[in-house]
mmCIF file of C-alpha atoms and ligand atoms in Angstrom:
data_model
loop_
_atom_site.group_PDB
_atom_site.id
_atom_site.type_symbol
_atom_site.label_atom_id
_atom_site.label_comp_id
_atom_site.label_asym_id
_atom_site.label_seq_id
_atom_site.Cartn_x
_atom_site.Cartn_y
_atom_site.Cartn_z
ATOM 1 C CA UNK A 1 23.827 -8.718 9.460
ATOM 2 C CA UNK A 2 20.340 -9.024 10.537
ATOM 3 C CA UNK A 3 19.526 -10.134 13.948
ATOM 4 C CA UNK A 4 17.408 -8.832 16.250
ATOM 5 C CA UNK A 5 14.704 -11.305 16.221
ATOM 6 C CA UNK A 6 12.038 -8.817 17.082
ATOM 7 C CA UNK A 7 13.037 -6.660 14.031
ATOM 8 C CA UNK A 8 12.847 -10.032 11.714
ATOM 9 C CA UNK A 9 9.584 -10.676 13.042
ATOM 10 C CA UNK A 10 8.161 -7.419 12.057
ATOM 11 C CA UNK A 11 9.668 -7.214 8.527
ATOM 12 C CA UNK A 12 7.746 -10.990 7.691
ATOM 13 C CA UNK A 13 4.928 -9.738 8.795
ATOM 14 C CA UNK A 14 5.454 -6.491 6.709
ATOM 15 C CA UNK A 15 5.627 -9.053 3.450
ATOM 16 C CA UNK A 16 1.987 -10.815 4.518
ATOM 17 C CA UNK A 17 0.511 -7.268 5.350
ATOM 18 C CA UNK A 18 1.869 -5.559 1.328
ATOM 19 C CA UNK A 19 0.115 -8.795 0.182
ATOM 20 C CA UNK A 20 -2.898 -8.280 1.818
ATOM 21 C CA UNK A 21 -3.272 -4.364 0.604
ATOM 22 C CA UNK A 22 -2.801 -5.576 -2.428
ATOM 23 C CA UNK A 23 -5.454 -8.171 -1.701
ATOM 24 C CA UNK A 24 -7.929 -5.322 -0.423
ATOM 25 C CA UNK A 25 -7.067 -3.270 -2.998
ATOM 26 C CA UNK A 26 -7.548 -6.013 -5.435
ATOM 27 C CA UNK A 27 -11.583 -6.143 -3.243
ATOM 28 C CA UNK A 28 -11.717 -2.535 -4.256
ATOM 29 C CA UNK A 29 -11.076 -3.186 -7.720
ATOM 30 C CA UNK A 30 -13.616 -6.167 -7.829
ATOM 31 C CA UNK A 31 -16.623 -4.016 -7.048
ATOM 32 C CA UNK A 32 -15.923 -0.939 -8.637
ATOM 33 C CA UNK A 33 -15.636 -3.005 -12.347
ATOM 34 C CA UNK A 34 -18.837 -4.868 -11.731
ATOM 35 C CA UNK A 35 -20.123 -1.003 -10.595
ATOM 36 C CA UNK A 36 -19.938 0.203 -14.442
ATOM 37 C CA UNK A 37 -16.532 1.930 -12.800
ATOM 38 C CA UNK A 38 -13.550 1.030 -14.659
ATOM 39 C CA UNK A 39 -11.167 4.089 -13.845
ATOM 40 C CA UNK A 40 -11.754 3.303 -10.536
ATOM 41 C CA UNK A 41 -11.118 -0.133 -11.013
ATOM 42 C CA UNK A 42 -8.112 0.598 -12.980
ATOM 43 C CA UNK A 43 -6.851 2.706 -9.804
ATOM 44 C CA UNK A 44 -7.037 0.360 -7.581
ATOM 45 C CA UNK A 45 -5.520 -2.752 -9.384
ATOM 46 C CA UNK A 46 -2.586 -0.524 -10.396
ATOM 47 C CA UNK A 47 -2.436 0.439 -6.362
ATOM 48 C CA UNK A 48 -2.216 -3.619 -5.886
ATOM 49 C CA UNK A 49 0.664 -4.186 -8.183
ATOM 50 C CA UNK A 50 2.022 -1.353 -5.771
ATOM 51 C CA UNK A 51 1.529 -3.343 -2.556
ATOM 52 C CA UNK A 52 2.598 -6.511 -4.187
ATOM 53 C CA UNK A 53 5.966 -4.523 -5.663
ATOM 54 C CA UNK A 54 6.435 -3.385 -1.678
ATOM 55 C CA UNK A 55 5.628 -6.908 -0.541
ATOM 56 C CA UNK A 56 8.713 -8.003 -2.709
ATOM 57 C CA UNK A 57 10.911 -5.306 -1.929
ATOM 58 C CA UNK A 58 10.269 -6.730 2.061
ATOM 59 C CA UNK A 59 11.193 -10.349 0.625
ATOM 60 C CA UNK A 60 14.107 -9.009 -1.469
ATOM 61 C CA UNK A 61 15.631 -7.396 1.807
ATOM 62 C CA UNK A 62 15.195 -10.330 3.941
ATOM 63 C CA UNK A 63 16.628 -12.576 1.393
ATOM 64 C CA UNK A 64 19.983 -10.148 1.204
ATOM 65 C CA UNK A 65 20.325 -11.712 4.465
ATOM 66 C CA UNK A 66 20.112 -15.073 3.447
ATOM 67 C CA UNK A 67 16.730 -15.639 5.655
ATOM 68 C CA UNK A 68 13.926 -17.641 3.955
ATOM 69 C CA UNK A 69 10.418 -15.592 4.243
ATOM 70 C CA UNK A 70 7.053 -16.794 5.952
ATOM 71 C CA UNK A 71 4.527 -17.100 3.461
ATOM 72 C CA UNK A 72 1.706 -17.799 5.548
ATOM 73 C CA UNK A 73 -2.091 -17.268 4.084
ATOM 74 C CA UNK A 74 -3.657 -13.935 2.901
ATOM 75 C CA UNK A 75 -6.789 -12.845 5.381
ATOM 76 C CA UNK A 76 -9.544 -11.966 3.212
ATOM 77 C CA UNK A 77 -10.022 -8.444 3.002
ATOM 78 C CA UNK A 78 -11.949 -7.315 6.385
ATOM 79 C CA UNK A 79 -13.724 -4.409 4.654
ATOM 80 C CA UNK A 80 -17.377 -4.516 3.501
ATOM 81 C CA UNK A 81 -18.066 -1.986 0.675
ATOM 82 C CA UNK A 82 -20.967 0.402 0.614
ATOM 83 C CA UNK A 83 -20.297 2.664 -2.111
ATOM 84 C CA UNK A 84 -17.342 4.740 -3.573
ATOM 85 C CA UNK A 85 -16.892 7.092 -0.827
ATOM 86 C CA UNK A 86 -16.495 4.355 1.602
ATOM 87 C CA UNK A 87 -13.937 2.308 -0.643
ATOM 88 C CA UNK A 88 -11.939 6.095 -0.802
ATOM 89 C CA UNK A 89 -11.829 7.023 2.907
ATOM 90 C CA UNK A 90 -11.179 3.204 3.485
ATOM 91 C CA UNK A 91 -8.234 2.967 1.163
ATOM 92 C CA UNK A 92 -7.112 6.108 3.342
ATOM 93 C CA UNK A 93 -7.496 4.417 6.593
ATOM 94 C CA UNK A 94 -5.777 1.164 5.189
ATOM 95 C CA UNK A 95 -2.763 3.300 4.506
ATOM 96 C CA UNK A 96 -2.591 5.242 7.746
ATOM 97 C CA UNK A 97 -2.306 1.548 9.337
ATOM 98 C CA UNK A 98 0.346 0.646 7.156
ATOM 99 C CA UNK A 99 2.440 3.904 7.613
ATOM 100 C CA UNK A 100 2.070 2.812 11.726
ATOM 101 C CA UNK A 101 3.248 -0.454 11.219
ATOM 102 C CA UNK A 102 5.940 0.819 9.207
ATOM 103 C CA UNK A 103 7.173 3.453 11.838
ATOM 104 C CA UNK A 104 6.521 0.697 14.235
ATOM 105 C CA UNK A 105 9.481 -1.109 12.177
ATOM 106 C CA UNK A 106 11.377 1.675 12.315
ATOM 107 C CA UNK A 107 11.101 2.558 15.786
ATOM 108 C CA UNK A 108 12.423 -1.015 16.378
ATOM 109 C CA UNK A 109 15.114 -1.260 14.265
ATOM 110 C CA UNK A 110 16.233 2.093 15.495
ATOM 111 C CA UNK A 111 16.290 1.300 19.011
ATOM 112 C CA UNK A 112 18.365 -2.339 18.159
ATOM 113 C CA UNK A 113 20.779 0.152 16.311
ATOM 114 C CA UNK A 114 19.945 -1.555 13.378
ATOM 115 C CA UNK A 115 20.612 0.975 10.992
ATOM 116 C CA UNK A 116 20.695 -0.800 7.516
ATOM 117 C CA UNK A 117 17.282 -1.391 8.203
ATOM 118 C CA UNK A 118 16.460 2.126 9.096
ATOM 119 C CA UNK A 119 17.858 3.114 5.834
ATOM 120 C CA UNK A 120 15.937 0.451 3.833
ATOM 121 C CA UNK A 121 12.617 1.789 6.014
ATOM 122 C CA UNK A 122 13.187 5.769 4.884
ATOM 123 C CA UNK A 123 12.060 5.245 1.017
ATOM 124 C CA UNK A 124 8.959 3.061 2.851
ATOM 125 C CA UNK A 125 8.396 6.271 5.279
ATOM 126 C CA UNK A 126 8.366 8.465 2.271
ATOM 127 C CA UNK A 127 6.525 6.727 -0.031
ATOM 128 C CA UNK A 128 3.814 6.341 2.424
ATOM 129 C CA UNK A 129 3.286 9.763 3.222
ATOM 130 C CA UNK A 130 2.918 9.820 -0.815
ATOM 131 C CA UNK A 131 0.237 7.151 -0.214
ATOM 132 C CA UNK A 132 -1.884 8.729 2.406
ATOM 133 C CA UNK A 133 -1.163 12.149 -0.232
ATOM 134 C CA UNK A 134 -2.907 10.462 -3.205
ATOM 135 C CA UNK A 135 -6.071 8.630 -0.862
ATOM 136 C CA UNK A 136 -6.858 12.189 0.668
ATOM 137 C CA UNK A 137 -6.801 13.768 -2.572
ATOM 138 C CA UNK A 138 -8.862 11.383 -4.193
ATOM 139 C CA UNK A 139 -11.776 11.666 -1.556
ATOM 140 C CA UNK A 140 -11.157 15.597 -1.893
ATOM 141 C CA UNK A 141 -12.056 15.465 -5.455
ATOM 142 C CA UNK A 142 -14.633 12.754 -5.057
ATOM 143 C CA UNK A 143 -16.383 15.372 -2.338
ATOM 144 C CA UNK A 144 -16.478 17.943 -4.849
ATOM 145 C CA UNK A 145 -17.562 16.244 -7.635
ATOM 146 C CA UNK A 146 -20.162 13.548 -6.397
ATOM 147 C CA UNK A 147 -23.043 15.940 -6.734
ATOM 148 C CA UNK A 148 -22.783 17.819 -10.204
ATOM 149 C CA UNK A 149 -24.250 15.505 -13.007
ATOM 150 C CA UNK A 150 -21.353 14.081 -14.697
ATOM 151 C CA UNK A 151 -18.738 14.621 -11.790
ATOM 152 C CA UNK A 152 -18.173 10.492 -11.276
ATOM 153 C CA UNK A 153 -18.056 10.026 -15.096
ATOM 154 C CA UNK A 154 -15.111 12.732 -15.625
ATOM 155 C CA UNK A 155 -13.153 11.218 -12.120
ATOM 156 C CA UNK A 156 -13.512 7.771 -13.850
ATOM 157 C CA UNK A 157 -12.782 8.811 -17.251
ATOM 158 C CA UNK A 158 -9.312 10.077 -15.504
ATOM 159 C CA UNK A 159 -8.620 7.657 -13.456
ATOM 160 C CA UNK A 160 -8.826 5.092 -16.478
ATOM 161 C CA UNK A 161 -5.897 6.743 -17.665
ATOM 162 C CA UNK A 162 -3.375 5.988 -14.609
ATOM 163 C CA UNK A 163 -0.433 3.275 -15.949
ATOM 164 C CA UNK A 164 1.584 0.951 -13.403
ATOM 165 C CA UNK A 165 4.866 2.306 -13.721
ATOM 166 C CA UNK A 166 7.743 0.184 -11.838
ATOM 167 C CA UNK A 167 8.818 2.532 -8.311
ATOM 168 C CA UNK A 168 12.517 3.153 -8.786
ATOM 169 C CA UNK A 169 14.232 1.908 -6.024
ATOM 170 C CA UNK A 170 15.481 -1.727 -4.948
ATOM 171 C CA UNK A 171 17.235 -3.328 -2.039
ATOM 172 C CA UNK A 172 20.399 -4.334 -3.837
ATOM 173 C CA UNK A 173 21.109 -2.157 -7.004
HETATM 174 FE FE1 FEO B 1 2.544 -0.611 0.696
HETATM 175 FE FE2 FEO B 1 0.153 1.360 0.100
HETATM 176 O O1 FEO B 1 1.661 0.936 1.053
#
């Protein structure tokens, strides 16, 4: 049973906001390809079919209860790109908001006693912390190589490499 309305509320909302990462993500992607970047690129599109995998997973969970999901539109992505740094320590940003709306969730499904939905929430807790992992280390490396000649080349060159693999986990095995 799901029925705290407060707690439904939040998890459609958590469907549009997966979309829109993958959206901004997607933004990311767009600039960096048209940059002469396309390991970046390739990062960041696999990072969308991420966000759009989580955005199902959020469907997939409401529809185990029988509960049709809000598709309402997509914002455009509210970020204006000035380089690569900015698109690295924004991607960062983007998922620190997204880790406090998902603890937001949490704390509400939690204090509802709604504890399927807690336990749904704790791979999404994890695998954020993984998220905000992977952004930091990116603008880490990015920091230490921006200045030697070839630094950007070699980051892109490795980044091209990255494959979408499927996250293994679902809401109803
Ligand atoms: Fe859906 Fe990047 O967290």
């Amino acid at each position: 049973m799901l029925t705290n309305e407060k707690v439904i509320k939040l998890l459609q909302e958590q469907v549009n906001a997966e979309f829109y990462s993958a959206y901004l993500y997607l933004s990311f992607a767009n600039w960096l390809e048209v940059e002469g970047l396309p390991g970046f690129a390739n990062f960041y599109k696999i990072q969308a079919k991420e966000e759009q995998f989580h955005g199902e997973l959020f469907m997939d969970y409401l529809h185990a209860h029988g509960i049709l999901v809000d598709l309402p539109a997509i914002d455009a992505p509210d970020f204006k790109v000035k380089d690569i740094e900015s698109i690295l320590r924004e991607g960062l940003k983007h998922e620190q908001h997204v880790t406090a709306l998902i603890h937001n969730i949490y704390k509400e499904a939690l204090a509802v006693h709604d504890f399927r939905t807690t336990e749904m929430l704790n791979w999404f807790v994890k695998e954020q912390l993984e998220e905000e992992v992977v952004a930091q280390e990116l603008i880490d490396k990015f920091m230490l190589l921006k200045d030697s000649g070839n630094g950007i080349y070699i980051m892109d060159q490795e980044l091209a490499s990255r494959e979408w693999e499927e996250p293994e986990f679902s809401i109803v095995d």
